[in-house]
Short mmCIF file of C-alpha atoms and ligand atoms in Angstrom, two decimals:
data_model
loop_
_atom_site.label_atom_id
_atom_site.label_comp_id
_atom_site.label_asym_id
_atom_site.label_seq_id
_atom_site.Cartn_x
_atom_site.Cartn_y
_atom_site.Cartn_z
CA MET H 15 203.86 95.64 206.30
CA ASN H 16 202.85 99.41 207.24
CA CYS H 17 205.01 102.39 206.44
CA GLN H 18 206.44 102.50 210.28
CA ASP H 19 207.64 98.86 210.84
CA THR H 20 209.99 98.92 207.48
CA ILE H 21 210.87 102.35 208.05
CA ASN H 22 211.79 101.41 211.96
CA GLN H 23 213.68 98.49 210.36
CA TYR H 24 215.84 100.40 207.92
CA MET H 25 216.60 103.12 210.34
CA HIS H 26 218.51 100.40 213.00
CA GLU H 27 220.12 99.49 209.69
CA PHE H 28 221.12 102.62 209.71
CA LEU H 29 222.09 102.92 213.03
CA ASP H 30 224.39 99.58 212.77
CA GLU H 31 226.00 100.91 209.64
CA ASP H 32 224.87 97.98 207.98
CA ILE H 33 222.56 99.15 205.50
CA LEU H 34 221.94 98.46 202.15
CA PRO H 35 221.57 101.66 199.05
CA GLU H 36 218.27 101.57 198.42
CA HIS H 37 217.35 100.93 201.41
CA GLU H 38 218.96 103.76 202.93
CA LYS H 39 217.17 106.34 199.70
CA GLU H 40 214.02 105.16 200.73
CA LEU H 41 214.56 106.38 204.20
CA ARG H 42 215.88 109.59 203.85
CA GLU H 43 212.97 110.01 201.22
CA HIS H 44 210.91 109.07 203.55
CA LEU H 45 212.31 110.83 206.52
CA LEU H 46 211.22 114.39 204.08
CA HIS H 47 207.47 114.10 204.69
CA CYS H 48 206.94 112.16 207.34
CA PRO H 49 206.98 113.44 210.56
CA ALA H 50 205.99 110.76 212.85
CA CYS H 51 209.20 108.76 211.53
CA GLN H 52 211.45 112.07 212.50
CA ASN H 53 211.14 112.04 215.40
CA GLU H 54 211.04 108.54 215.78
CA PHE H 55 214.85 108.39 214.56
CA ARG H 56 215.82 111.36 216.12
CA GLU H 57 214.95 110.06 219.58
CA LEU H 58 216.55 107.16 218.91
CA LYS H 59 219.78 108.88 218.51
CA LYS H 60 219.38 111.10 221.15
CA ALA H 61 219.31 107.78 223.38
CA ILE H 62 222.43 106.42 221.52
CA ALA H 63 224.10 109.89 222.33
CA LEU H 64 222.95 110.15 226.03
CA VAL H 65 224.29 105.84 226.32
CA GLN H 66 227.79 107.55 224.66
CA SER H 67 227.80 110.54 226.95
CA THR H 68 228.80 108.74 230.16
CA SER H 69 232.28 109.06 230.85
CA HIS H 70 234.61 106.93 230.56
CA ILE H 71 235.61 105.57 234.16
CA GLN H 72 238.70 103.87 235.63
CA ALA H 73 238.94 100.74 237.60
CA PRO H 74 239.72 101.54 241.77
CA ASP H 75 243.40 102.38 243.04
CA GLY H 76 245.26 99.02 243.93
CA PHE H 77 242.49 96.73 241.27
CA SER H 78 245.55 94.95 239.61
CA SER H 79 247.21 93.73 243.01
CA ASP H 80 244.09 93.21 244.71
CA VAL H 81 243.82 90.79 241.88
CA MET H 82 247.25 89.58 242.20
CA ALA H 83 246.74 89.21 245.53
CA LYS H 84 244.09 86.76 245.05
CA LEU H 85 245.57 84.51 242.94
CA PRO H 86 246.59 80.67 243.91
CA LYS H 87 249.89 81.09 245.40
CA GLU H 88 251.94 79.24 242.45
CA LYS H 89 254.43 76.53 242.49
CA LYS H 90 257.31 76.80 244.47
CA LYS H 91 259.26 75.54 241.58
CA VAL H 92 258.44 78.43 239.60
CA GLU H 93 258.92 80.67 242.60
CA LEU H 94 262.40 79.59 243.02
CA LYS H 95 262.93 79.30 239.05
CA ARG H 96 262.23 83.46 239.08
CA TRP H 97 264.24 84.13 242.10
CA PHE H 98 267.53 82.34 240.26
CA ARG H 99 266.61 84.02 237.32
CA HIS H 100 266.83 87.14 239.25
CA HIS H 101 270.00 86.29 240.85
CA PRO H 102 272.73 84.82 239.14
CA LEU H 103 275.52 85.41 240.76
CA LEU H 104 273.70 84.04 244.49
CA THR H 105 272.24 81.35 242.42
CA ALA H 106 275.68 80.37 240.84
CA ALA H 107 276.75 80.71 244.65
CA SER H 108 274.38 78.46 246.03
CA LEU H 109 274.32 75.97 243.55
CA PHE H 110 278.02 75.20 244.41
CA ILE H 111 277.51 75.10 247.96
CA VAL H 112 274.29 73.01 247.82
CA LEU H 113 276.65 70.94 244.86
CA MET H 114 279.32 70.78 247.31
CA MET H 115 277.73 69.43 251.13
CA GLY H 116 276.52 66.62 249.10
CA SER H 117 279.58 65.42 247.61
CA LEU H 118 281.88 66.49 250.88
CA ILE H 119 279.10 64.38 253.14
CA SER H 120 279.39 61.42 250.92
CA THR H 121 283.30 61.72 251.22
CA TRP H 122 282.91 61.92 255.21
CA ASN H 123 280.59 58.92 254.99
CA GLN H 124 282.88 56.83 252.82
CA ASP H 125 285.95 57.65 254.74
CA GLU H 126 286.30 55.85 257.63
CA GLN H 127 290.04 55.17 256.90
CA PHE H 128 292.99 56.02 258.20
CA SER H 129 294.84 58.37 256.38
CA VAL H 130 297.39 60.51 256.46
CA SER H 131 299.84 63.09 254.39
CA LYS H 132 303.31 62.02 253.16
CA GLN H 133 306.06 63.00 254.43
CA PRO H 134 309.07 60.70 254.38
CA ASN H 135 310.17 61.31 258.11
CA LEU H 136 306.93 61.09 259.71
CA VAL H 137 306.79 57.52 261.72
CA VAL H 138 303.05 55.83 262.02
CA GLN H 139 302.12 53.14 264.00
CA ASN H 140 298.86 51.28 264.87
CA GLY H 141 296.86 54.67 263.78
CA THR H 142 298.95 57.05 265.39
CA VAL H 143 301.04 59.72 263.66
CA ILE H 144 303.77 60.34 265.14
CA ILE H 145 306.66 63.30 264.48
CA PRO H 146 309.63 61.60 265.96
CA ARG H 147 311.40 63.85 268.67
CA GLY H 148 314.59 66.24 267.12
CA GLN H 149 313.14 65.83 263.71
CA VAL H 150 311.74 68.53 261.39
CA VAL H 151 308.64 67.92 259.01
CA THR H 152 307.98 70.08 256.14
CA GLY H 153 304.74 70.96 254.75
CA ASP H 154 301.18 70.56 255.93
CA VAL H 155 300.01 67.19 257.80
CA VAL H 156 296.33 65.68 257.04
CA VAL H 157 295.70 63.13 259.25
CA ARG H 158 292.14 61.35 258.86
CA ASN H 159 290.47 58.96 261.54
CA GLY H 160 293.99 58.56 263.48
CA THR H 161 295.81 60.47 266.50
CA VAL H 162 298.77 61.97 265.89
CA LYS H 163 301.65 62.56 268.75
CA VAL H 164 303.74 65.85 268.11
CA GLU H 165 307.66 65.63 269.70
CA GLY H 166 309.13 66.98 267.00
CA GLU H 167 308.84 69.64 264.99
CA LEU H 168 306.35 70.70 261.86
CA GLN H 169 306.64 73.65 259.35
CA GLY H 170 303.25 73.48 258.07
CA ASN H 171 299.43 73.17 259.64
CA LEU H 172 298.52 70.10 261.39
CA THR H 173 295.06 69.73 260.83
CA VAL H 174 293.34 66.13 262.31
CA ILE H 175 289.75 65.10 261.00
CA ASN H 176 287.84 62.78 262.97
CA GLY H 177 291.13 62.51 265.39
CA GLU H 178 293.20 63.09 268.05
CA ASN H 179 295.81 65.21 268.46
CA TYR H 180 298.63 65.02 271.22
CA MET H 181 301.07 67.46 271.91
CA ALA H 182 303.97 66.61 273.52
CA SER H 183 305.56 70.05 275.34
CA ALA H 184 308.88 69.34 273.54
CA GLY H 185 306.70 69.74 269.93
CA ASN H 186 306.15 72.51 268.22
CA VAL H 187 303.99 73.33 265.19
CA THR H 188 304.91 76.50 263.24
CA GLY H 189 300.93 76.73 261.43
CA GLU H 190 297.69 76.57 262.63
CA ILE H 191 296.56 73.12 264.71
CA GLN H 192 293.20 72.11 263.43
CA GLU H 193 290.89 69.46 264.76
CA ILE H 194 287.63 68.08 262.55
CA ASN H 195 285.60 66.06 264.54
CA GLU H 196 282.19 66.73 263.05
CA VAL H 197 280.26 66.44 259.40
CA PHE H 198 279.82 70.66 259.96
CA GLU H 199 283.01 71.21 260.55
CA TRP H 200 284.21 69.23 257.79
CA ILE H 201 282.51 71.35 255.12
CA TRP H 202 283.83 73.94 257.03
CA TYR H 203 286.99 73.37 256.10
CA HIS H 204 286.29 72.77 253.12
CA ILE H 205 284.40 75.67 252.00
CA LYS H 206 287.83 77.39 253.65
CA ASN H 207 289.86 75.79 251.17
CA ALA H 208 287.33 76.47 248.48
CA MET H 209 287.43 79.78 249.20
CA ASN H 210 290.78 80.38 249.29
CA ASN H 211 291.03 78.81 245.74
CA LEU H 212 288.79 80.88 244.41
CA ILE H 213 290.58 83.61 245.74
CA GLY H 214 293.63 82.04 244.13
CA VAL H 215 291.56 82.15 241.04
CA ILE H 216 291.19 85.79 241.03
CA GLY H 217 294.72 86.79 241.75
CA ASN H 218 296.33 84.01 239.52
CA ASN H 219 294.06 84.28 236.80
CA GLU H 220 294.12 80.88 236.10
CA LYS H 221 290.54 80.19 236.01
CA GLU H 222 289.74 76.66 234.27
CA GLN H 223 292.58 74.92 236.10
CA SER H 224 291.41 75.86 239.26
CA LEU H 225 287.69 75.72 239.32
CA LEU H 226 287.90 72.54 238.15
CA GLU H 227 290.39 71.50 240.93
CA VAL H 228 287.43 73.10 243.01
CA ALA H 229 284.96 71.39 241.79
CA ALA H 230 286.84 67.90 241.49
CA PHE H 231 287.12 67.68 245.34
CA MET C 20 247.96 95.22 222.21
CA GLU C 21 246.91 92.21 221.77
CA THR C 22 251.21 90.81 220.71
CA ILE C 23 251.90 91.46 224.50
CA VAL C 24 249.28 90.30 225.86
CA LYS C 25 250.07 87.06 224.24
CA LYS C 26 253.38 87.41 224.81
CA ARG C 27 252.45 87.93 228.62
CA ILE C 28 250.25 84.55 228.37
CA LYS C 29 252.73 82.14 227.39
CA GLU C 30 254.52 83.02 230.35
CA VAL C 31 251.98 82.86 232.30
CA LEU C 32 251.43 79.31 230.81
CA LYS C 33 254.92 78.56 231.92
CA GLY C 34 253.89 79.12 235.88
CA ASP C 35 255.13 82.86 236.22
CA GLN C 36 252.55 84.39 238.32
CA ASN C 37 253.90 88.06 237.35
CA ALA C 38 253.11 88.28 233.82
CA PHE C 39 249.70 88.21 234.74
CA GLY C 40 249.95 91.16 236.13
CA GLU C 41 250.72 93.29 233.24
CA VAL C 42 247.80 91.75 231.32
CA VAL C 43 245.17 92.96 234.16
CA GLU C 44 247.24 96.39 233.86
CA LEU C 45 246.06 96.11 230.39
CA TYR C 46 242.61 94.95 230.45
CA LYS C 47 241.59 96.75 234.16
CA ASP C 48 239.61 99.74 232.63
CA LYS C 49 237.71 98.37 230.15
CA VAL C 50 236.49 95.55 231.98
CA PHE C 51 235.47 97.80 234.97
CA GLN C 52 234.12 99.82 233.01
CA LEU C 53 232.10 97.12 231.62
CA CYS C 54 231.28 95.65 235.06
CA TYR C 55 230.06 99.23 236.12
CA ARG C 56 227.40 99.69 233.34
CA MET C 57 226.52 96.64 234.10
CA LEU C 58 225.89 96.81 237.55
CA GLY C 59 225.03 100.49 237.65
CA ASN C 60 227.31 99.92 241.07
CA ARG C 61 231.08 100.36 241.91
CA HIS C 62 231.19 98.03 244.48
CA GLU C 63 229.62 95.37 242.69
CA ALA C 64 232.10 96.67 239.95
CA GLU C 65 235.14 95.61 241.44
CA ASP C 66 233.80 92.67 243.15
CA ILE C 67 233.23 90.86 239.81
CA ALA C 68 235.11 92.53 237.27
CA GLN C 69 238.79 91.11 239.66
CA GLU C 70 236.37 87.74 239.94
CA ALA C 71 236.75 87.79 235.72
CA PHE C 72 240.41 88.25 235.86
CA LEU C 73 240.76 85.81 238.65
CA ARG C 74 238.68 83.27 236.33
CA ALA C 75 240.55 84.29 233.42
CA TYR C 76 244.05 83.53 235.71
CA MET C 77 242.49 79.85 237.08
CA ASN C 78 241.56 79.17 232.92
CA ILE C 79 244.09 80.51 231.37
CA HIS C 80 245.45 77.21 230.32
CA SER C 81 241.95 76.88 228.30
CA PHE C 82 242.36 79.56 226.14
CA ASN C 83 243.11 79.83 222.66
CA LEU C 84 246.36 81.74 221.40
CA ASN C 85 244.51 82.12 218.15
CA LEU C 86 241.61 84.18 219.49
CA LYS C 87 241.73 87.63 220.66
CA PHE C 88 242.62 88.22 224.61
CA SER C 89 240.08 90.98 224.81
CA THR C 90 237.00 88.69 223.11
CA TRP C 91 237.38 86.21 225.64
CA ILE C 92 237.85 88.18 229.27
CA TYR C 93 234.72 90.29 227.97
CA ARG C 94 233.24 86.62 227.53
CA ILE C 95 233.97 86.08 231.39
CA ALA C 96 232.90 89.28 232.89
CA THR C 97 229.90 89.46 230.90
CA ASN C 98 229.19 86.25 231.87
CA LEU C 99 229.41 86.81 235.19
CA CYS C 100 227.84 89.68 235.58
CA ILE C 101 224.28 88.45 234.04
CA ASP C 102 224.64 85.63 236.39
CA ARG C 103 224.76 88.72 239.85
CA ILE C 104 222.00 90.85 237.97
CA ARG C 105 219.78 87.31 238.02
CA LYS C 106 221.35 86.88 241.54
CA LYS C 107 220.28 90.05 242.45
CA LYS C 108 216.98 91.10 244.43
CA PRO C 109 216.12 94.33 243.28
CA ASP C 110 218.47 96.78 245.31
CA TYR C 111 217.38 100.32 246.77
CA PHE C 112 217.00 103.21 244.39
CA LEU C 113 218.11 106.58 244.52
CA ASP C 114 215.00 107.93 244.56
CA ALA C 115 213.73 106.03 247.22
CA GLU C 116 212.58 108.29 249.98
CA VAL C 117 215.02 108.53 253.22
CA PRO C 118 213.26 108.59 256.29
CA GLY C 119 212.98 111.92 258.13
CA THR C 120 214.00 113.89 254.88
CA GLU C 121 210.07 114.21 253.34
CA GLY C 122 210.07 115.28 249.96
CA LEU C 123 213.87 114.88 249.65
CA ASN C 124 215.01 112.26 247.83
CA MET C 125 218.82 110.35 248.28
CA TYR C 126 219.47 111.49 244.93
CA SER C 127 219.27 115.39 246.22
CA GLN C 128 221.14 114.20 249.35
CA VAL C 129 223.76 112.99 247.81
CA ALA C 130 223.88 116.22 245.72
CA SER C 131 223.95 118.64 248.38
CA ASP C 132 226.84 116.94 249.68
CA THR C 133 229.25 117.73 247.00
CA ALA C 134 230.04 121.22 246.66
CA LEU C 135 230.14 121.13 242.78
CA PRO C 136 230.06 123.77 240.25
CA GLU C 137 226.49 123.80 238.49
CA ASP C 138 227.29 122.64 235.04
CA GLU C 139 229.31 119.89 236.84
CA LEU C 140 226.82 118.85 238.23
CA GLU C 141 223.83 119.10 236.09
CA SER C 142 226.50 116.60 234.02
CA LEU C 143 226.84 114.29 237.00
CA GLU C 144 222.88 114.13 237.11
CA LEU C 145 222.73 113.10 233.55
CA GLN C 146 225.03 110.46 234.21
CA ASP C 147 223.40 109.31 237.22
CA ALA C 148 220.43 109.51 235.08
CA VAL C 149 221.24 107.77 231.97
CA GLN C 150 223.32 105.17 234.07
CA LYS C 151 219.60 104.06 235.92
CA GLU C 152 218.02 103.53 232.87
CA ILE C 153 220.51 101.51 231.03
CA SER C 154 220.18 99.67 234.39
CA LYS C 155 216.23 99.25 233.69
CA LEU C 156 216.87 97.37 230.66
CA PRO C 157 216.54 93.42 230.82
CA GLU C 158 220.28 92.01 231.34
CA LYS C 159 220.06 90.17 227.23
CA TYR C 160 219.88 94.32 225.90
CA ARG C 161 221.95 95.67 228.75
CA SER C 162 225.11 93.58 227.23
CA VAL C 163 224.75 94.24 223.89
CA ILE C 164 224.00 98.05 224.33
CA VAL C 165 227.05 98.34 226.39
CA LEU C 166 229.22 96.10 224.50
CA LYS C 167 228.59 98.10 221.56
CA TYR C 168 228.09 101.49 223.12
CA ILE C 169 230.12 102.02 225.80
CA GLU C 170 232.69 99.56 225.16
CA GLU C 171 232.58 100.78 221.05
CA LEU C 172 232.62 97.17 219.58
CA PRO C 173 231.97 95.65 216.21
CA LEU C 174 229.08 93.45 216.02
CA LYS C 175 230.90 90.92 214.37
CA GLU C 176 233.14 91.07 218.03
CA ILE C 177 229.71 91.33 219.68
CA SER C 178 228.53 88.35 218.60
CA GLU C 179 231.72 86.35 219.60
CA ILE C 180 231.64 87.73 223.04
CA LEU C 181 227.93 86.56 223.24
CA ASN C 182 228.53 83.44 221.74
CA LEU C 183 225.49 84.57 219.56
CA PRO C 184 224.69 84.64 215.75
CA LEU C 185 225.26 87.93 214.70
CA GLY C 186 221.44 88.59 213.77
CA THR C 187 220.76 87.67 217.33
CA VAL C 188 222.77 90.35 218.18
CA LYS C 189 221.81 92.90 215.49
CA THR C 190 217.72 91.79 217.04
CA ARG C 191 218.90 92.74 220.22
CA ILE C 192 220.62 95.80 219.57
CA HIS C 193 217.88 97.04 217.89
CA ARG C 194 215.21 96.27 221.54
CA GLY C 195 217.80 97.35 223.22
CA ARG C 196 217.68 100.96 221.37
CA GLU C 197 213.90 100.85 221.17
CA ALA C 198 213.91 100.71 224.68
CA LEU C 199 216.21 103.64 225.71
CA LYS C 200 214.55 105.76 222.87
CA ASN C 201 211.15 105.26 225.29
CA GLN C 202 212.89 105.21 228.62
CA LEU C 203 215.18 108.25 228.12
CA ARG C 204 212.76 110.58 225.60
CA TYR C 205 211.93 112.78 228.45
CA VAL C 206 215.46 113.31 229.51
ZN1 LIG L 17 206.86 107.19 208.85
#
């Protein structure tokens, strides 16, 4: 092995900062009296310094957003989850409405039987509910799948679900009259009730009990 | 940094794409720089650096959380750069003659368009000259030189990135240094 090969190897070991002490000693001693190797070593260090002198460059503006735009669309489920996480109140509200709608639609479908709220002086004949002439019925009347004839007086609201309401001229209802004949009206009716209950909750501070009632219907 | 990154990656694994944005933000400069020094062209570097992050995202399930993310993303980027270099036909060179401007090369044209103070200009010219010499290195030497002297990574990590034995990395760095020494002798 001539001087160049061994010494050159030591130079690289030195530059890798991975050199045995005896090799380093030999390299230093050799460099003291070999101008050719001195020059070689200087040129190696110059090359490294030049490469290291290239300034650090940065990614162009908008790099990250460009990458993000190229990513495949994530699954809807995840998007929804994140949306829920960021909008907890809206999530609670929409979850509530979804659950309610579901249960209401099934109630609507099951509920094909005639029914009426119970007041002592209401007369029921063949699916027709009559508020008799000269009588005063107090409280809200709710009739499902039937007809209502108001001949007397109703002190309260009248709600007719999937039925008809005949108002005799003498008849008188002090509260609101509502006829509900479509599923969506049916749902809306319940949402309004639910809202009233919620407002009641806030007013009465009887949260748990009323919320249970709301959830139960 | 690695701790934050691992946390974000776990979120990405759960399906949160936005968490990946933070990972890109943390490594974009290093990855872009690696690609730029490997390819010597900003446009291509941007292209490949973006591709590297895209691949990382697509293969995030195969990332071993016990490893450093930087090693992994550097490996993806280096491989993409080497592929690109191998496919690439030789591009135009800055010292090619531009028609109608005899005696002027593209280098002096670019330089004369920008009114920079003389020393800054000199430093830019020097940097371009060095970059040109780096670009002339065969890719197996170029990658080790860029990882060692531009990204300033330890040899051990370079051997992990390139999936090569430490001895091979050392040999390549020695040869790369020798080549650069000859190329940069008169710069
Ligand atoms: Zn010598």
